[in-house]
PDB file of C-alpha atoms and ligand atoms in Angstrom:
ATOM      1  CA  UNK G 268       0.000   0.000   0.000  1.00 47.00           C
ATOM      2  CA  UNK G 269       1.040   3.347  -0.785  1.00 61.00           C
ATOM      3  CA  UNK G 270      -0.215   6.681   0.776  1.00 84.00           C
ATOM      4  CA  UNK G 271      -0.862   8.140  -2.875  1.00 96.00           C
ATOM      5  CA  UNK G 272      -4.056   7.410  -4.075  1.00 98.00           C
ATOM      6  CA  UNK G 273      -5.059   7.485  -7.811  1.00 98.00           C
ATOM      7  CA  UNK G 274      -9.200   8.370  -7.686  1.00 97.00           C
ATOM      8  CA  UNK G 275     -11.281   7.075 -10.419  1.00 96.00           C
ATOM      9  CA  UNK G 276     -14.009   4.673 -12.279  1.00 94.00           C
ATOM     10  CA  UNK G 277     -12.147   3.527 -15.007  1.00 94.00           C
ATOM     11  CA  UNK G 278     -10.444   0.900 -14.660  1.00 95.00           C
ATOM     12  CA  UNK G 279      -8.647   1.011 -17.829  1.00 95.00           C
ATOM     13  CA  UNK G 280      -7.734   4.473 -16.898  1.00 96.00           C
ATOM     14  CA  UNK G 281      -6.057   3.490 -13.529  1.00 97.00           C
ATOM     15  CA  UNK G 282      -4.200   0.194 -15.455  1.00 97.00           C
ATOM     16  CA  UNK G 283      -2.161   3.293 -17.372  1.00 98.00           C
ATOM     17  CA  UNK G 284      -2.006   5.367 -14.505  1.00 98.00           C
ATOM     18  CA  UNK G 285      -0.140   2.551 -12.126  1.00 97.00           C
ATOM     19  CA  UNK G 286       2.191   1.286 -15.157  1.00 97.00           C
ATOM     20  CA  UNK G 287       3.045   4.499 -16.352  1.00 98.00           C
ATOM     21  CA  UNK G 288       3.631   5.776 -12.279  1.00 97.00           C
ATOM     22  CA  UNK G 289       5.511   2.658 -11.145  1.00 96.00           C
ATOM     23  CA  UNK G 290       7.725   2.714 -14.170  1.00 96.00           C
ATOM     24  CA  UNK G 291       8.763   6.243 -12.532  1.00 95.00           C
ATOM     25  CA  UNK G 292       9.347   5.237  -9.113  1.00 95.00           C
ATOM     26  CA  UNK G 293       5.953   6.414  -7.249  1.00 96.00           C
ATOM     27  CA  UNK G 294       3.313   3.758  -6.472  1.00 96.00           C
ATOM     28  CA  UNK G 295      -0.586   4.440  -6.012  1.00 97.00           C
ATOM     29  CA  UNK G 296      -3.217   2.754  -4.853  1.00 97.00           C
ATOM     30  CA  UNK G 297      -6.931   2.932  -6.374  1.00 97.00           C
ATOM     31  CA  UNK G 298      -9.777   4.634  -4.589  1.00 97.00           C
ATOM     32  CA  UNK G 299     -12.640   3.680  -6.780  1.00 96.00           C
ATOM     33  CA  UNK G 300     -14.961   6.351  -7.050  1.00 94.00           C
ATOM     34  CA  UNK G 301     -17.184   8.717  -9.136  1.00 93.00           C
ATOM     35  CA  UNK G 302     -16.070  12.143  -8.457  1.00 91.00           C
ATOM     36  CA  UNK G 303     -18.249  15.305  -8.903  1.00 84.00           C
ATOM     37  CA  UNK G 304     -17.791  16.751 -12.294  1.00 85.00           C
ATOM     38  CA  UNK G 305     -18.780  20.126 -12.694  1.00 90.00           C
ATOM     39  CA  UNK G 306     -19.862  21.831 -15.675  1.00 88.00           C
ATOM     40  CA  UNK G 307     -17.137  24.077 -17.525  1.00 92.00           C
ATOM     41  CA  UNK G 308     -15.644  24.671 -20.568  1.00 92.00           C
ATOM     42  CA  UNK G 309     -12.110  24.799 -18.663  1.00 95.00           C
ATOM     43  CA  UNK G 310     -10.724  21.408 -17.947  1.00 96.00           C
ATOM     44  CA  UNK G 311      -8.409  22.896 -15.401  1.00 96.00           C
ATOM     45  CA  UNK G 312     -11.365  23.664 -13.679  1.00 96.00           C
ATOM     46  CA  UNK G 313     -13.034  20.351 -13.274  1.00 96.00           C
ATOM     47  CA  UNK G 314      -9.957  18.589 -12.471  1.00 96.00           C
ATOM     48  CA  UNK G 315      -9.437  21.082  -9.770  1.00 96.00           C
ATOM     49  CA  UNK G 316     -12.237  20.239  -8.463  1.00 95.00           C
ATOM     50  CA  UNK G 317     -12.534  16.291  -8.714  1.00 96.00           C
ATOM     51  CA  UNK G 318      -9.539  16.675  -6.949  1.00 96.00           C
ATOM     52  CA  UNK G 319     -11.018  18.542  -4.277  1.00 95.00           C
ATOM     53  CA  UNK G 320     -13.896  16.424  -4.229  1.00 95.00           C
ATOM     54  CA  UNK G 321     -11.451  13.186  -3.912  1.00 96.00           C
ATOM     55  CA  UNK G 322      -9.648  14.473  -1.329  1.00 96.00           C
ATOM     56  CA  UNK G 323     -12.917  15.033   1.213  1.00 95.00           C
ATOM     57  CA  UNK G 324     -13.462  11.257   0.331  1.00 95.00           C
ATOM     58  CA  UNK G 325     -10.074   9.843   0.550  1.00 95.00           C
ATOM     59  CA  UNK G 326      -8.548  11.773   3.723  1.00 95.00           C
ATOM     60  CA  UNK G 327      -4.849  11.028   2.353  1.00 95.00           C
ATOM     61  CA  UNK G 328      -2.804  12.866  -0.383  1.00 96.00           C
ATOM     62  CA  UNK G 329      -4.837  11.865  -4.032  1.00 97.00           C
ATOM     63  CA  UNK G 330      -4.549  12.190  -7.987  1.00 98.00           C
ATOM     64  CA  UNK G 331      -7.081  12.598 -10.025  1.00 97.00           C
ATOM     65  CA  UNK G 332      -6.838  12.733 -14.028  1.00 97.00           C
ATOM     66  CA  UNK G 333      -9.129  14.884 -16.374  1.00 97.00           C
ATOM     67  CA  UNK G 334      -9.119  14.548 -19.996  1.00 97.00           C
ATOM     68  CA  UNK G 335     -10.391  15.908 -23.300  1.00 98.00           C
ATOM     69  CA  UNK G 336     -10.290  15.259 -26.834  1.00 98.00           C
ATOM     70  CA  UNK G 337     -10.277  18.534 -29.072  1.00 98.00           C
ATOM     71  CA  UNK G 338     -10.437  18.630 -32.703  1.00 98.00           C
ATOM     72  CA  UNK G 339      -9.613  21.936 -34.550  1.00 98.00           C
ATOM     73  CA  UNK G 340     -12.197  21.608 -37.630  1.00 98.00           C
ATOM     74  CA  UNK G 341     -14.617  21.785 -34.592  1.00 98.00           C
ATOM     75  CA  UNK G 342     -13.097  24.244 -32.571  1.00 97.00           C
ATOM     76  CA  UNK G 343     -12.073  22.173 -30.161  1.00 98.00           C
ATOM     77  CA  UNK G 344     -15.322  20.022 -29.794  1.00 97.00           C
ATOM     78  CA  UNK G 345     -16.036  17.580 -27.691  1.00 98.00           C
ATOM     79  CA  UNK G 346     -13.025  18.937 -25.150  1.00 98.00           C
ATOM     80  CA  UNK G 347     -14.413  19.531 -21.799  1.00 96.00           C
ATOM     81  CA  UNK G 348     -17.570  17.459 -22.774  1.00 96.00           C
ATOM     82  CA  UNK G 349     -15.532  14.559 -23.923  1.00 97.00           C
ATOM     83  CA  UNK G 350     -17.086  11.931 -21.740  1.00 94.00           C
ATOM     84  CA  UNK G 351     -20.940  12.882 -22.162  1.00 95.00           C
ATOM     85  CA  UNK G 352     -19.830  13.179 -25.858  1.00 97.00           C
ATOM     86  CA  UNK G 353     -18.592   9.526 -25.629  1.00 97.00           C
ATOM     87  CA  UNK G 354     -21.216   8.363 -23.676  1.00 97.00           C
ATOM     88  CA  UNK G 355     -23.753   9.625 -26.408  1.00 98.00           C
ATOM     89  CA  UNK G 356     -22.832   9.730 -29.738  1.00 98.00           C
ATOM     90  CA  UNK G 357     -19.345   8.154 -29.282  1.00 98.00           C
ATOM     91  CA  UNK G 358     -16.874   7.643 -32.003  1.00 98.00           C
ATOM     92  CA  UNK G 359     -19.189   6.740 -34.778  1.00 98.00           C
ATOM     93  CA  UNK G 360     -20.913   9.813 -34.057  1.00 98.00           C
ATOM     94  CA  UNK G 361     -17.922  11.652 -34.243  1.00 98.00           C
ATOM     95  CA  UNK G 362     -15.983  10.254 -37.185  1.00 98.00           C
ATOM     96  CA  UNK G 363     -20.303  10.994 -38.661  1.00 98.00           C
ATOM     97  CA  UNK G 364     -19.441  14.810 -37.812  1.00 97.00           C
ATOM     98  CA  UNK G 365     -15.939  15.037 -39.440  1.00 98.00           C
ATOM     99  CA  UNK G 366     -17.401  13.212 -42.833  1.00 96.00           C
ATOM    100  CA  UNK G 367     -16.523  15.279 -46.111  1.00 91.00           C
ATOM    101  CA  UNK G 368     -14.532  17.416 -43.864  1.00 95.00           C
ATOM    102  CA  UNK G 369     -10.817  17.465 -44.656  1.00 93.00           C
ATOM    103  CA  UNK G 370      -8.812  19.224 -41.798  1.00 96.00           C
ATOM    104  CA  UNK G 371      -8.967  15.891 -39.094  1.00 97.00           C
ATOM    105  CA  UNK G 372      -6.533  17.528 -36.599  1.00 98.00           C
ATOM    106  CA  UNK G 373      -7.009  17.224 -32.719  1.00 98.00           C
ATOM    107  CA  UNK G 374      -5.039  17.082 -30.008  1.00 98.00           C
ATOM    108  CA  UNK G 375      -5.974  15.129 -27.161  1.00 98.00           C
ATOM    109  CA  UNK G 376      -5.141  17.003 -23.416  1.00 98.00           C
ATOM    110  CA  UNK G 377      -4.318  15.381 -20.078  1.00 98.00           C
ATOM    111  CA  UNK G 378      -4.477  16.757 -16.603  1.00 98.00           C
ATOM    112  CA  UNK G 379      -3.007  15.145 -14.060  1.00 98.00           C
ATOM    113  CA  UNK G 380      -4.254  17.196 -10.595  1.00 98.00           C
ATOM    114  CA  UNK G 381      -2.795  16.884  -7.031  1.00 98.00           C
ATOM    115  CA  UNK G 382      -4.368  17.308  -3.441  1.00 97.00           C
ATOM    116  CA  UNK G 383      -2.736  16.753  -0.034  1.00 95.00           C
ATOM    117  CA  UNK G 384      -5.525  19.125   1.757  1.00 88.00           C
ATOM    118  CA  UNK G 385      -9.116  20.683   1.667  1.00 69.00           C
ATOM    119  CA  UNK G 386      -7.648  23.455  -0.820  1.00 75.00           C
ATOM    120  CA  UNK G 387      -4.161  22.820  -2.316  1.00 86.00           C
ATOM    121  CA  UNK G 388      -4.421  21.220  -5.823  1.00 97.00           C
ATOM    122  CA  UNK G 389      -1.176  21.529  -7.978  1.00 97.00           C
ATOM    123  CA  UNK G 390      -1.808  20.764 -11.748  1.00 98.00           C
ATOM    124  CA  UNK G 391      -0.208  19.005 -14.727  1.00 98.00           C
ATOM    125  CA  UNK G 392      -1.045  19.308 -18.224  1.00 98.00           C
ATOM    126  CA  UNK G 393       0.143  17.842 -21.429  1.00 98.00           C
ATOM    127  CA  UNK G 394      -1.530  17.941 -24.562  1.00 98.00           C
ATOM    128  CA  UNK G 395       0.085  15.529 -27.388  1.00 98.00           C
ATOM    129  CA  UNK G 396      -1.095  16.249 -31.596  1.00 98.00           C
ATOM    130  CA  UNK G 397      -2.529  13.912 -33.909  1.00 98.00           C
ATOM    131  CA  UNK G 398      -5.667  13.415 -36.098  1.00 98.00           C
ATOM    132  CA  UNK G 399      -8.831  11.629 -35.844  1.00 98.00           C
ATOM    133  CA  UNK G 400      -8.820   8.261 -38.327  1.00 98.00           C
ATOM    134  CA  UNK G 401     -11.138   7.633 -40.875  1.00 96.00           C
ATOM    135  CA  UNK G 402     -12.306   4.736 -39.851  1.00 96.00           C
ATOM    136  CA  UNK G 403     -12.467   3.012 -36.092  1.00 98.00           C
ATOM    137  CA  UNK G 404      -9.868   0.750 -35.554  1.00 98.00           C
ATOM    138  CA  UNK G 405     -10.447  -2.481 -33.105  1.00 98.00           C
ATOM    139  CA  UNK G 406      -9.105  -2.252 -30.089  1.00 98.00           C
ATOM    140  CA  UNK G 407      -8.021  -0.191 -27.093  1.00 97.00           C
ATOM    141  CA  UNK G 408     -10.759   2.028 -25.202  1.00 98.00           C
ATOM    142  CA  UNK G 409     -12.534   5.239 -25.290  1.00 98.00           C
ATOM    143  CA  UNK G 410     -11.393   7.218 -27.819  1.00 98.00           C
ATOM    144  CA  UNK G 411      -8.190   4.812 -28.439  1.00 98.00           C
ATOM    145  CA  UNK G 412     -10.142   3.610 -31.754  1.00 98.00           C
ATOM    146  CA  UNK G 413     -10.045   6.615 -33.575  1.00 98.00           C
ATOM    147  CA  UNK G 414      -6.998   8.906 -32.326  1.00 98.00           C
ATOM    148  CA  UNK G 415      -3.776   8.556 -34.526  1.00 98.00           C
ATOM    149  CA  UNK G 416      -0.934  10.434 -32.550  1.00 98.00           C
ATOM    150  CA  UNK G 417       1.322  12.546 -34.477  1.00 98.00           C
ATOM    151  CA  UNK G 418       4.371  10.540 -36.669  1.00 97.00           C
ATOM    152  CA  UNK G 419       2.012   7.544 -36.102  1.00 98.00           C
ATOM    153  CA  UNK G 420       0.422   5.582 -38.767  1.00 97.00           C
ATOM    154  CA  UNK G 421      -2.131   3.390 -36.471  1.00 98.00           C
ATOM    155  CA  UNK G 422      -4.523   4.772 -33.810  1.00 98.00           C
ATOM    156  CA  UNK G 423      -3.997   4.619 -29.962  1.00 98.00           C
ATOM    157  CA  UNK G 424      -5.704   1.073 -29.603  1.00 98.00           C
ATOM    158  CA  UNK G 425      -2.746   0.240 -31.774  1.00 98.00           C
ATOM    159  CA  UNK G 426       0.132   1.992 -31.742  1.00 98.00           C
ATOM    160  CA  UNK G 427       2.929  -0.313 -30.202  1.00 95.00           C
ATOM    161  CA  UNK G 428       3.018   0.774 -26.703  1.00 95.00           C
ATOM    162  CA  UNK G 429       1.061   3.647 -26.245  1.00 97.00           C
ATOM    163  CA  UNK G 430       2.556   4.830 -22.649  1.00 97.00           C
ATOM    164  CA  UNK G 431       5.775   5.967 -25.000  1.00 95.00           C
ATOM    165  CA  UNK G 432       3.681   8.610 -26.580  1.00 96.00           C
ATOM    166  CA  UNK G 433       0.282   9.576 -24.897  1.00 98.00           C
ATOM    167  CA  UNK G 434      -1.062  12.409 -23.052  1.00 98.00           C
ATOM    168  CA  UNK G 435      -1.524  10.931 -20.499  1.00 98.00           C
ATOM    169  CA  UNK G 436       2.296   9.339 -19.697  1.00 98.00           C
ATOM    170  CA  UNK G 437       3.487  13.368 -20.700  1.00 98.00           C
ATOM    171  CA  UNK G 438       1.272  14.617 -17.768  1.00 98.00           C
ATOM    172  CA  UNK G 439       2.291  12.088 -15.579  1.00 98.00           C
ATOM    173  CA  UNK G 440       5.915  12.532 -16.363  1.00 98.00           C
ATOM    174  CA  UNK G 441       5.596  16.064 -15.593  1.00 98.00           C
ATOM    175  CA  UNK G 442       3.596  15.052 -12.099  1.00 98.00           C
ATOM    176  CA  UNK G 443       6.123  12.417 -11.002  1.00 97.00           C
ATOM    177  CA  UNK G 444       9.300  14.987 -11.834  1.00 97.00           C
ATOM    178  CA  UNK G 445       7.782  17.764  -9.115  1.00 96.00           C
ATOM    179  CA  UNK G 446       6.310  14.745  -6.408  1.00 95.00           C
ATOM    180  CA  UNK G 447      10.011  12.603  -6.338  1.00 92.00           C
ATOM    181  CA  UNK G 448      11.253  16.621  -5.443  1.00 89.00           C
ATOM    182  CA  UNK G 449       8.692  17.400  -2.592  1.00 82.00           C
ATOM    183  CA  UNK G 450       9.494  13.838  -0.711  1.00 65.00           C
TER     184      UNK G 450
HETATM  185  P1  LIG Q1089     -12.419  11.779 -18.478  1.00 92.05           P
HETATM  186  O1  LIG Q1089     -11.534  12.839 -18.034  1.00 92.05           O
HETATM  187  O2  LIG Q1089     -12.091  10.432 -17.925  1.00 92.05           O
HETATM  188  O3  LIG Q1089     -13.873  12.106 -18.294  1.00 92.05           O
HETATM  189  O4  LIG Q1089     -12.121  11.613 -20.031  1.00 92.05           O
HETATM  190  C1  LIG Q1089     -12.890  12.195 -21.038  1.00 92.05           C
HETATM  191  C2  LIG Q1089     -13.205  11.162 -22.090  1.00 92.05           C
HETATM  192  O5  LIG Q1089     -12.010  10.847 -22.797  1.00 92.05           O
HETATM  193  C3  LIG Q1089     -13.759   9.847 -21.550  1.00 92.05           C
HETATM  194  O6  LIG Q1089     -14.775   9.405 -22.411  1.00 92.05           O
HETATM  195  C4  LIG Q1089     -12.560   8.918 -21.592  1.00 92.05           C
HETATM  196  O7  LIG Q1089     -12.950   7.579 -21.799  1.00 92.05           O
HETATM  197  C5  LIG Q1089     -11.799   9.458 -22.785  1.00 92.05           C
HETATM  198  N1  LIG Q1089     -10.363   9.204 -22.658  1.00 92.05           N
HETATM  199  C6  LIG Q1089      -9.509   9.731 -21.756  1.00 92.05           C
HETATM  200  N2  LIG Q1089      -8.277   9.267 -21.927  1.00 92.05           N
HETATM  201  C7  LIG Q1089      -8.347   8.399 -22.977  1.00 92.05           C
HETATM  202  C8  LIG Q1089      -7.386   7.570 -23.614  1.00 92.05           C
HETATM  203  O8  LIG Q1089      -6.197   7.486 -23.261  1.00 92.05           O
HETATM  204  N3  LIG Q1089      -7.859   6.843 -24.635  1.00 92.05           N
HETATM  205  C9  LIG Q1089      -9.138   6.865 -25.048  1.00 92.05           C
HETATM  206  N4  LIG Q1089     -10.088   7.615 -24.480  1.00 92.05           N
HETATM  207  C10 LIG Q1089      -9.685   8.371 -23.443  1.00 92.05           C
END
């Protein structure tokens, strides 16, 4: 057991999370949860808060991740809404709203966000480039399916090892480099 907890539903979100953390040294254990998720068009913002939220429940020093998808030809849509977008129309409904159009670039956006007390929430973002496929691949989760990552010819479901490349292992990168300093 570690005294850094990692608060989430998704299990296939908290699989990355560990590998990707205990490849850098820091170990977390899962606090499964659903966090409070407020409406706003700032991601900052609602990872702020789930990690407030997370911290009330978990009483011990807690990461929480927030992500969103954005793709430029619709000005950034789904990005904050990501997961009710998902949810709903999902990636057929999305590769539906980029047919005929020719500009497929997105950029999918990671924050990783800290809180040892009621208040204090430190936050890390990364943001890594790529387009949305034409088709959905098999594989992966989420959005895997249909997100190529720049200088990558296959989506996330299949690039070979994903953890080299994605948002998320940039954000965490970035987390693990200031937590290994503060201990
Ligand atoms: P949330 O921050 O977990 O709500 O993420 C927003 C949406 O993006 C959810 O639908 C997630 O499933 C999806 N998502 C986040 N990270 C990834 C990923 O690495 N691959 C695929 N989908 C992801």
């Amino acid at each position: 057991m570690s005294d850094l907890y990692f608060a989430s539903s998704n299990a296939h979100k908290f699989e990355e999370v560990q590998r990707i953390l205990s490849n850098l040294g820091v170990n977390i254990t899962l606090f499964k949860t659903t966090l409070e998720e407020i409406q706003s068009d700032s991601l900052s913002k609602i990872a702020e808060r789930k990690a407030i939220d997370a911290y009330t429940k978990v009483q011990k020093p807690v990461i929480v991740e927030d992500d969103g998808l954005f793709i430029d030809s619709l000005d950034g849509f789904p990005g904050p809404y990501s997961s009710y977008i998902y949810d709903t129309i999902g990636n057929k409904g999305i590769i539906r709203l980029l047919e005929n159009i020719e500009s497929r670039d997105a950029k999918f956006v990671a924050i990783i966000a800290y809180c040892s007390g009621d208040n204090d929430v430190q936050l890390f973002e990364s943001s890594i480039p790529g387009k949305i496929s034409s088709s959905i691949e098999k594989g992966g989760w989420g959005y895997d399916p249909i997100f190529i990552p720049a200088g990558e010819s296959k989506t996330y479901a299949n690039v070979p090892n994903k953890d080299r490349l994605s948002h998320r292992a940039s954000s965490l990168k970035k987390f693990s480099d200031w937590f290994m300093h503060k201990h």
